[in-house]
Coordinates of C-alpha atoms and ligand atoms in Angstrom, one line a residue:
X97 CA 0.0 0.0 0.0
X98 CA 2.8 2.3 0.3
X99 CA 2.6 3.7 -3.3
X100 CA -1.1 4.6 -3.1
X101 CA -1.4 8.0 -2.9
X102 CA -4.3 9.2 -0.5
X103 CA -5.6 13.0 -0.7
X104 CA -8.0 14.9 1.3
X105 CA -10.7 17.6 0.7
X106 CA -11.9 19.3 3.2
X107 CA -15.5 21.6 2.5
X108 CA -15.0 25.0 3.5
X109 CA -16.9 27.0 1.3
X110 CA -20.3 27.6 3.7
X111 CA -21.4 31.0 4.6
X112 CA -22.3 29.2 8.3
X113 CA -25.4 31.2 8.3
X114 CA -26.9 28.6 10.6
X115 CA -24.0 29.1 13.3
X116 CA -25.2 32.6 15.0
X117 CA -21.7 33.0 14.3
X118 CA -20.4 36.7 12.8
X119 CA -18.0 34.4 10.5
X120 CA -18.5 31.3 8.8
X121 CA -18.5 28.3 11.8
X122 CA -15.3 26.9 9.8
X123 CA -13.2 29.9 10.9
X124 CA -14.9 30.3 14.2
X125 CA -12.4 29.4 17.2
X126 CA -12.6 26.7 19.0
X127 CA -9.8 26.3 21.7
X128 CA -8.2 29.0 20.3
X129 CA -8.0 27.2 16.8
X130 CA -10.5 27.9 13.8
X131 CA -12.9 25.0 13.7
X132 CA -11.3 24.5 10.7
X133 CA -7.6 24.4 11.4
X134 CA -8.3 21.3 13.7
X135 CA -10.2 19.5 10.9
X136 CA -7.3 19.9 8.8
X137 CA -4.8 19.1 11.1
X138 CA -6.0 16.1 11.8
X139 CA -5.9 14.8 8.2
X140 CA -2.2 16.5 7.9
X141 CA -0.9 14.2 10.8
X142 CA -2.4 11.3 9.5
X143 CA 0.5 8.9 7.7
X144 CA -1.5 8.0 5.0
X145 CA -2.4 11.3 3.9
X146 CA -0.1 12.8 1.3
X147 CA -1.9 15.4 -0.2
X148 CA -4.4 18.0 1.4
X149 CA -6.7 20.2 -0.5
X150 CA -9.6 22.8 0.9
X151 CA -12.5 24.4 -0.7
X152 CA -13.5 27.8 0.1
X153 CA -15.7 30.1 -0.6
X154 CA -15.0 33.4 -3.0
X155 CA -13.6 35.9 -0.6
X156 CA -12.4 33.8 2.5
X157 CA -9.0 33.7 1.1
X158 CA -7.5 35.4 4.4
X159 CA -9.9 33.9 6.5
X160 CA -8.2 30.3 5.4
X161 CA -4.4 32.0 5.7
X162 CA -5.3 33.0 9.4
X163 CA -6.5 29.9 10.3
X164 CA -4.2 27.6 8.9
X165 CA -1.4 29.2 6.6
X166 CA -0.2 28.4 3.3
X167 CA -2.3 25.6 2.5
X168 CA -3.7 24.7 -1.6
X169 CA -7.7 25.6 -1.5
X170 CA -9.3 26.3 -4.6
X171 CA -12.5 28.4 -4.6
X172 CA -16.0 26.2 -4.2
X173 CA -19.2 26.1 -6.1
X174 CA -22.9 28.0 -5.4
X175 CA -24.0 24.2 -3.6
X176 CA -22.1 21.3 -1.7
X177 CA -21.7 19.2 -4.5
X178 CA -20.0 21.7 -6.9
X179 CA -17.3 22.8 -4.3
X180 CA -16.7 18.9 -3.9
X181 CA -16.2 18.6 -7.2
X182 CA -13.9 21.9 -7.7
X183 CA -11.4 19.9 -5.0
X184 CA -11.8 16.4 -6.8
X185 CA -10.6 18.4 -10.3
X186 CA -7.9 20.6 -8.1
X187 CA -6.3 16.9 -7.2
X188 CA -5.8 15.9 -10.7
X189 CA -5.5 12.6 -11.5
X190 CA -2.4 11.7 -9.8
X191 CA -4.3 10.1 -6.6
X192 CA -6.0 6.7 -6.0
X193 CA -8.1 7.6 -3.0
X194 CA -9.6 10.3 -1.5
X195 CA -11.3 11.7 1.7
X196 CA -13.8 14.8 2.0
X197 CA -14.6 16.0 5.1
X198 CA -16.5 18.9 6.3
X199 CA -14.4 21.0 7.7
X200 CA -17.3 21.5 10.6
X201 CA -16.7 18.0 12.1
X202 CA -13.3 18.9 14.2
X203 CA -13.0 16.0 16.1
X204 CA -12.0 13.4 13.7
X205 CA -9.9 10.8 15.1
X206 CA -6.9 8.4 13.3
X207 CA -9.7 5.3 14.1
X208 CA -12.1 6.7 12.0
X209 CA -9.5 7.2 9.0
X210 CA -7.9 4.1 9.1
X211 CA -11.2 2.1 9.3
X212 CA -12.5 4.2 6.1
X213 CA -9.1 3.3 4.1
X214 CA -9.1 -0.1 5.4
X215 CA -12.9 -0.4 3.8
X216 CA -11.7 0.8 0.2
X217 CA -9.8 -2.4 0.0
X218 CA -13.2 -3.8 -1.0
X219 CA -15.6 -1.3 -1.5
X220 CA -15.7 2.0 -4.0
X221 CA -16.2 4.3 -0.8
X222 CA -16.9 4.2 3.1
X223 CA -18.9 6.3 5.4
X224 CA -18.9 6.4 9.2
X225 CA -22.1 5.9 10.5
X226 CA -23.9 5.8 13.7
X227 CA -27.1 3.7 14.5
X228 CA -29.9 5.7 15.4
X229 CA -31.0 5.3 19.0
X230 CA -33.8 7.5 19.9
X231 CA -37.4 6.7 18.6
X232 CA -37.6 8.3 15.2
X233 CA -41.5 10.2 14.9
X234 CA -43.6 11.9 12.9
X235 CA -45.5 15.3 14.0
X236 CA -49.2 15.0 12.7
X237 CA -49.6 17.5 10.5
X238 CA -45.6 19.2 10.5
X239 CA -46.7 21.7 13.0
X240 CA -44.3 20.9 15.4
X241 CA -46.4 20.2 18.0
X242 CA -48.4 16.9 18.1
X243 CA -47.3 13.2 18.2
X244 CA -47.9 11.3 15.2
X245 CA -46.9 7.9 14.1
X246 CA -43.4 6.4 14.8
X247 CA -40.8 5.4 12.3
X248 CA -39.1 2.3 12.3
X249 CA -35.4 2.6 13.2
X250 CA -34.4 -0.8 12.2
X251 CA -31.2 -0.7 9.9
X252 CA -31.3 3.3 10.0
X253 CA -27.7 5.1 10.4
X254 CA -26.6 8.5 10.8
X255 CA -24.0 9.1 8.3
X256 CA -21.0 11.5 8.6
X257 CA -18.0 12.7 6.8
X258 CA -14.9 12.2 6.0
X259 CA -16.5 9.9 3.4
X260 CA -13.6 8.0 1.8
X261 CA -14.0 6.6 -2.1
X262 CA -11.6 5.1 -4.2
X263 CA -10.8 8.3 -6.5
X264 CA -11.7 7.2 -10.0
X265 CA -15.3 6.0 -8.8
X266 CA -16.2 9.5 -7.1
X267 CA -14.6 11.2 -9.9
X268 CA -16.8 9.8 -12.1
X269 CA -19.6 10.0 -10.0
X270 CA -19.8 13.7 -9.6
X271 CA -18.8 14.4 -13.2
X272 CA -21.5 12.1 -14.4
X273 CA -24.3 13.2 -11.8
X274 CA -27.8 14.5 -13.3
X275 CA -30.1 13.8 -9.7
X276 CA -30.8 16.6 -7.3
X277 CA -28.8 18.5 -5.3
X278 CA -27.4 15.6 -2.9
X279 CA -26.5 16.1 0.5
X280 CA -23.3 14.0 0.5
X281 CA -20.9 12.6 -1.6
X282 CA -21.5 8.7 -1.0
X283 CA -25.3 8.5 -2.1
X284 CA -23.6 9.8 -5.7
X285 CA -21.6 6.7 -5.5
X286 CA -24.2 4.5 -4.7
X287 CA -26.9 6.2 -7.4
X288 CA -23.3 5.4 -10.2
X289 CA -23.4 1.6 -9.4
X290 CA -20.9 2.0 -6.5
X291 CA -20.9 0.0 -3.2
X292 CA -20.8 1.7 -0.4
X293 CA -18.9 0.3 3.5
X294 CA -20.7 1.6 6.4
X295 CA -17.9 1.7 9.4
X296 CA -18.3 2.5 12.7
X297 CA -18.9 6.6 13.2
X298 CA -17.9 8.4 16.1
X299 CA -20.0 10.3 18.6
X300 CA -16.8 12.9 19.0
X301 CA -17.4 13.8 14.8
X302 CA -20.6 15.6 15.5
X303 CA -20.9 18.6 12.9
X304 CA -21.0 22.1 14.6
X305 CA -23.7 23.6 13.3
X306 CA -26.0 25.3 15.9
X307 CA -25.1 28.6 18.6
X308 CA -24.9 25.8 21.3
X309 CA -22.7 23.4 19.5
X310 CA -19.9 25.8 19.7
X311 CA -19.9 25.5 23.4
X312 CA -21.0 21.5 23.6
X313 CA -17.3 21.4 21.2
X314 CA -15.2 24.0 23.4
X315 CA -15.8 21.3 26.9
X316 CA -14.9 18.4 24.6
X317 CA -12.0 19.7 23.8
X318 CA -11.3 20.9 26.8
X319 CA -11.5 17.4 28.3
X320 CA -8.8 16.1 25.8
X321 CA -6.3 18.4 26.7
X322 CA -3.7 19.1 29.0
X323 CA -1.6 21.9 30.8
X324 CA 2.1 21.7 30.4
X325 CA 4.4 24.2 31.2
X326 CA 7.8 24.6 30.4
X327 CA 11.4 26.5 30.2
X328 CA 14.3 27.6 27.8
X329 CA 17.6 29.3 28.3
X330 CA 20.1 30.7 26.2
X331 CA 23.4 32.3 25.9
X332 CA 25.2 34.3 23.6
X333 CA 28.1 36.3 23.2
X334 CA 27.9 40.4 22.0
X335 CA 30.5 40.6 19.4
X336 CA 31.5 43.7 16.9
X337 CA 30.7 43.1 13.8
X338 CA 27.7 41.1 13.5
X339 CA 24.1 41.9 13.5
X340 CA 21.7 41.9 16.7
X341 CA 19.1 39.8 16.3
X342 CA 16.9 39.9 19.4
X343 CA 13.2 38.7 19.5
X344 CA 12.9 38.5 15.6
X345 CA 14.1 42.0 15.1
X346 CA 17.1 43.6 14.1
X347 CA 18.5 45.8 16.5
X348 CA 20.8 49.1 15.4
X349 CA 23.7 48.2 18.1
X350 CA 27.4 48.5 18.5
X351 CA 27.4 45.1 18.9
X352 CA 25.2 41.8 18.0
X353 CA 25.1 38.5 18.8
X354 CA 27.3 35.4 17.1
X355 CA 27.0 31.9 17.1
X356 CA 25.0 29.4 15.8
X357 CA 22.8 31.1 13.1
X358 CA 21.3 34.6 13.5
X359 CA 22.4 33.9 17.2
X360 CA 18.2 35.1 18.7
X361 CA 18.8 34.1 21.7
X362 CA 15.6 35.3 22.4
X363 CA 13.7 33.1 20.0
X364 CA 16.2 30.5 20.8
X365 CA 15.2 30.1 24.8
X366 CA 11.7 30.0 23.4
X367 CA 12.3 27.6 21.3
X368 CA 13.6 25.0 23.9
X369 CA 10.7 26.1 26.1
X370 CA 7.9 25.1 23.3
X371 CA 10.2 21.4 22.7
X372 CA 10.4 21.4 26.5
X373 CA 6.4 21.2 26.6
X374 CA 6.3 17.9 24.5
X375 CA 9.2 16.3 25.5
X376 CA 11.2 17.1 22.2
X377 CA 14.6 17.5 23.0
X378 CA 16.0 20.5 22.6
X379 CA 17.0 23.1 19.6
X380 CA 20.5 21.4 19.3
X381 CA 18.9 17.7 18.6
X382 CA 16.9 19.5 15.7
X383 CA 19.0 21.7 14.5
X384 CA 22.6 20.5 15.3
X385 CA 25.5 23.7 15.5
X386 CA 27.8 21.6 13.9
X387 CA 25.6 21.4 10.5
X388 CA 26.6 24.0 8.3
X389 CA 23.5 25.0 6.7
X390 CA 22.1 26.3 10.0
X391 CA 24.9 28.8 9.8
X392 CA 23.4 32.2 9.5
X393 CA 20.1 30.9 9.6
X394 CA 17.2 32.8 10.5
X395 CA 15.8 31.5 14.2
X396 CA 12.4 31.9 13.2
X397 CA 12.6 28.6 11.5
X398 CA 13.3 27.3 14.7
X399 CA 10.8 28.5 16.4
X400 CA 8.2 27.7 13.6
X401 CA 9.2 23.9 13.8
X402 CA 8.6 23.9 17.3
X403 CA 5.5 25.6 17.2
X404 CA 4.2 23.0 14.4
X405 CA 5.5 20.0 16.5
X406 CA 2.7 21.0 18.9
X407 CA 0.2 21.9 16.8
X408 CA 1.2 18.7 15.2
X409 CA -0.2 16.6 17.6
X410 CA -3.2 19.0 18.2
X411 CA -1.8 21.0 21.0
X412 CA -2.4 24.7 21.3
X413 CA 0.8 27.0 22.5
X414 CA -1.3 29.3 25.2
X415 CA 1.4 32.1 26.7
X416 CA 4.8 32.9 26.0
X417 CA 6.8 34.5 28.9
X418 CA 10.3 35.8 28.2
X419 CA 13.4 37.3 29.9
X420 CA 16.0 39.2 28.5
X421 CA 19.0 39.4 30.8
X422 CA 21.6 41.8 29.5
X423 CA 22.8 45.8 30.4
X424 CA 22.4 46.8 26.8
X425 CA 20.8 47.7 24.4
X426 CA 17.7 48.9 26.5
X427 CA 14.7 46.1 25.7
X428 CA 11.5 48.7 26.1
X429 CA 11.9 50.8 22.9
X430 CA 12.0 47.1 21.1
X431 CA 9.4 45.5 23.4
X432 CA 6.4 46.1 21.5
X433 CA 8.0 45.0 18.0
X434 CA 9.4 42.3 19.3
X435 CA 6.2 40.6 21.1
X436 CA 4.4 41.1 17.6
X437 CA 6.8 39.1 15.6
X438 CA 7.0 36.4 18.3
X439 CA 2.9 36.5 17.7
X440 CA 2.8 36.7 14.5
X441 CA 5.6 33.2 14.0
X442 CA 3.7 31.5 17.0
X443 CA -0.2 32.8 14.8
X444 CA -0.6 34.3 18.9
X445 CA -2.5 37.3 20.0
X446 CA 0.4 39.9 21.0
X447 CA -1.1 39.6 24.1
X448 CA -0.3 36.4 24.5
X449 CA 3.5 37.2 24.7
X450 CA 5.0 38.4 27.9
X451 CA 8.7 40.5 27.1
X452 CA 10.5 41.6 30.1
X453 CA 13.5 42.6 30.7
X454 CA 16.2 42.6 33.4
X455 CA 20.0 43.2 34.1
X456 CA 22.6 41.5 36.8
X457 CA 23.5 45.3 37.9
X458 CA 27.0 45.2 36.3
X459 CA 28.1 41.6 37.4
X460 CA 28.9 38.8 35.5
X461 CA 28.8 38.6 31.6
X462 CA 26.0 39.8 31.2
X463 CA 27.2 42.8 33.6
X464 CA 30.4 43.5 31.9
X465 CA 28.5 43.4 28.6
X466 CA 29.6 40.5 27.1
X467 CA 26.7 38.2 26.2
X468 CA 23.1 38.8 26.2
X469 CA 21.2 35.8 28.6
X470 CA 17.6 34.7 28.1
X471 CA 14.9 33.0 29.1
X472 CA 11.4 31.9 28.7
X473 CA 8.4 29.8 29.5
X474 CA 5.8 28.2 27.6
X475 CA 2.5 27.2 28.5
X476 CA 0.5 24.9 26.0
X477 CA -2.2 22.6 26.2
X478 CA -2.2 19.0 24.0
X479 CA -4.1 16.4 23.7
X480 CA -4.4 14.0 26.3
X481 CA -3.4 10.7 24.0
X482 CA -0.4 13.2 23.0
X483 CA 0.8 14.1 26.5
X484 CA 2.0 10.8 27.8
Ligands
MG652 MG1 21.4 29.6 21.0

């Protein structure tokens, strides 16, 4: 199976009118996240899944790039079915299956996936489904208000997405399709000769939809995560002749740092807080001094792949808290620009990084002005599973 290339699409083209929300539910938070960017992360961090694309709709181009970057999206259709179809031709040929997900069903877990994929050995597509356990009814006359007959529930299923097909079938499916507007993708299968695998849903994949969903979805994720806190320190030495790089910014000094690329040693005791939180090791074991091509090298990288190994494993990076230890250059006319950059590279509110500053009143290195010190703290949350 290892040269089967599996894609994802991921619908995010609604107008979420039905949300109560002021933007579309996909880019609504939830933990701090868009709705949306946990969706999608769960498909990224999923082995098997090689290839992502999302649908949006005309105008939410910077509603997608806040949420979750530089990602491919192509723009959807005026229903559903079109915008699925926009993503299946954006994919090309070039891909043998293929998921599509709403992008309002956050909680999607590896089970779910691997049980759909493990279905398209045999079938031309598999859905998650969940029997249907409440007694289904009738009202009498669809006023709403009176009892009328029951229906029977035998053999009924509530089906939810990501639906998985082997490519050329859905392809075909929704290039061929003449019905009615169809609210999923699998029935289109079906209705072309397809068989469909029902697999076990989950109860966590519920679609947010409604004003009271939003908070039903913030507890559940609150219940999968967990607090952990942790700390970085750095050294480096003030030299004439290079540049000061402190916080992201370039500093007019006498001085600047040197050592092992741009030398931040700002953004470089953040970094070994964020791998602190998860257990990663720290900057070195990722990016090794002795490897040239580090040399130089702006830190933000650094911090970026520490911020994604979090995020990674659906964490969320909650407060940033640095100090700067050094007698010059003063930190405060610098403080505000430098808590923005660290925002902007962590996608953070700037109030959600802390800069202050201290010095060792004249002793030590730092004192005698030959190094700047720092450090920092991070606080993130991840998921429980992850946190072990
Ligand atoms: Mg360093």
């Amino acid at each position: 199976m290892s040269s089967t290339t599996t894609a994802a699409i991921i619908v995010a083209a609604g107008t979420g009118a039905r949300s109560g929300s002021a933007v579309p539910k996909q880019y609504a938070p939830l933990g701090g996240r868009a709705i949306l960017a946990h969706s999608y992360e769960a498909l990224q961090r999923h082995p098997a899944i090689g290839r992502i694309v999302v649908v949006i709709g005309a105008g939410q181009e910077a509603a997608l790039q806040a949420a979750v970057g530089d990602v491919t999206a192509v723009i959807g259709g005026a229903t559903r079915r079109l915008s699925v179809l926009a993503g299946l031709e954006a994919l090309g040929g070039a891909v043998d299956r293929v998921l599509i997900h709403d992008a309002a069903r956050p909680f999607l877990s590896a089970t779910v996936i691997d049980a759909l994929l493990a279905a398209l050995d045999t079938r031309d597509g598999a859905v998650p489904a969940l029997p249907v356990a409440d007694t289904l009814a009738r009202d009498t006359a669809l006023s709403g208000t009176l009892l009328g007959g029951t229906v029977a529930r035998d053999g009924l299923h509530r089906i939810q997405t990501p639906q998985a097909f082997r490519f050329p079938a859905i392809l075909a499916a929704h290039r061929g399709w003449r019905g009615d507007e169809p609210t999923d993708d699998a029935q289109m299968v079906r209705a072309a000769g397809g068989a469909v695998a029902l697999v076990p849903g989950d109860p966590m994949l519920e679609k947010i939809t409604h004003p009271a969903d939003f908070a039903a979805a913030e507890a559940r994720l609150e219940a999968t995560l967990r607090t952990r806190m942790a700390t970085g320190f750095d050294v480096h030495r003030l030299e004439v002749g290079e540049e000061l790089w402190l916080g992201g910014v370039l500093i007019p000094h006498d001085k600047g740092l040197s050592g092992h690329s741009d030398a931040d040693v700002a953004l470089h005791a953040i970094t070994d807080a964020l791998l602190g939180t998860i257990a990663a090791g720290d900057i070195g074991t990722h990016f090794p001094p002795s490897d040239p091509q580090w040399r130089g090298a702006d830190s933000a990288q650094f911090l970026q792949h520490a911020a994604s190994l979090i995020t990674g494993r659906g964490g969320i990076i909650d407060f940033i808290d640095l100090t700067l230890i050094c007698e010059e250059p003063k930190v405060g006319p610098h403080r505000a620009a430098m808590r923005d950059r660290i925002a902007e590279l962590l996608r953070l509110k700037p109030g959600q990084v802390s800069i202050k500053a201290t010095t060792t009143e004249r002793l030590g290195f730092t004192g005698r002005g030959e190094g700047i010190a720092a450090q920092a703290a991070a606080t993130v949350r991840v998921p429980e599973d992850q946190a072990s």
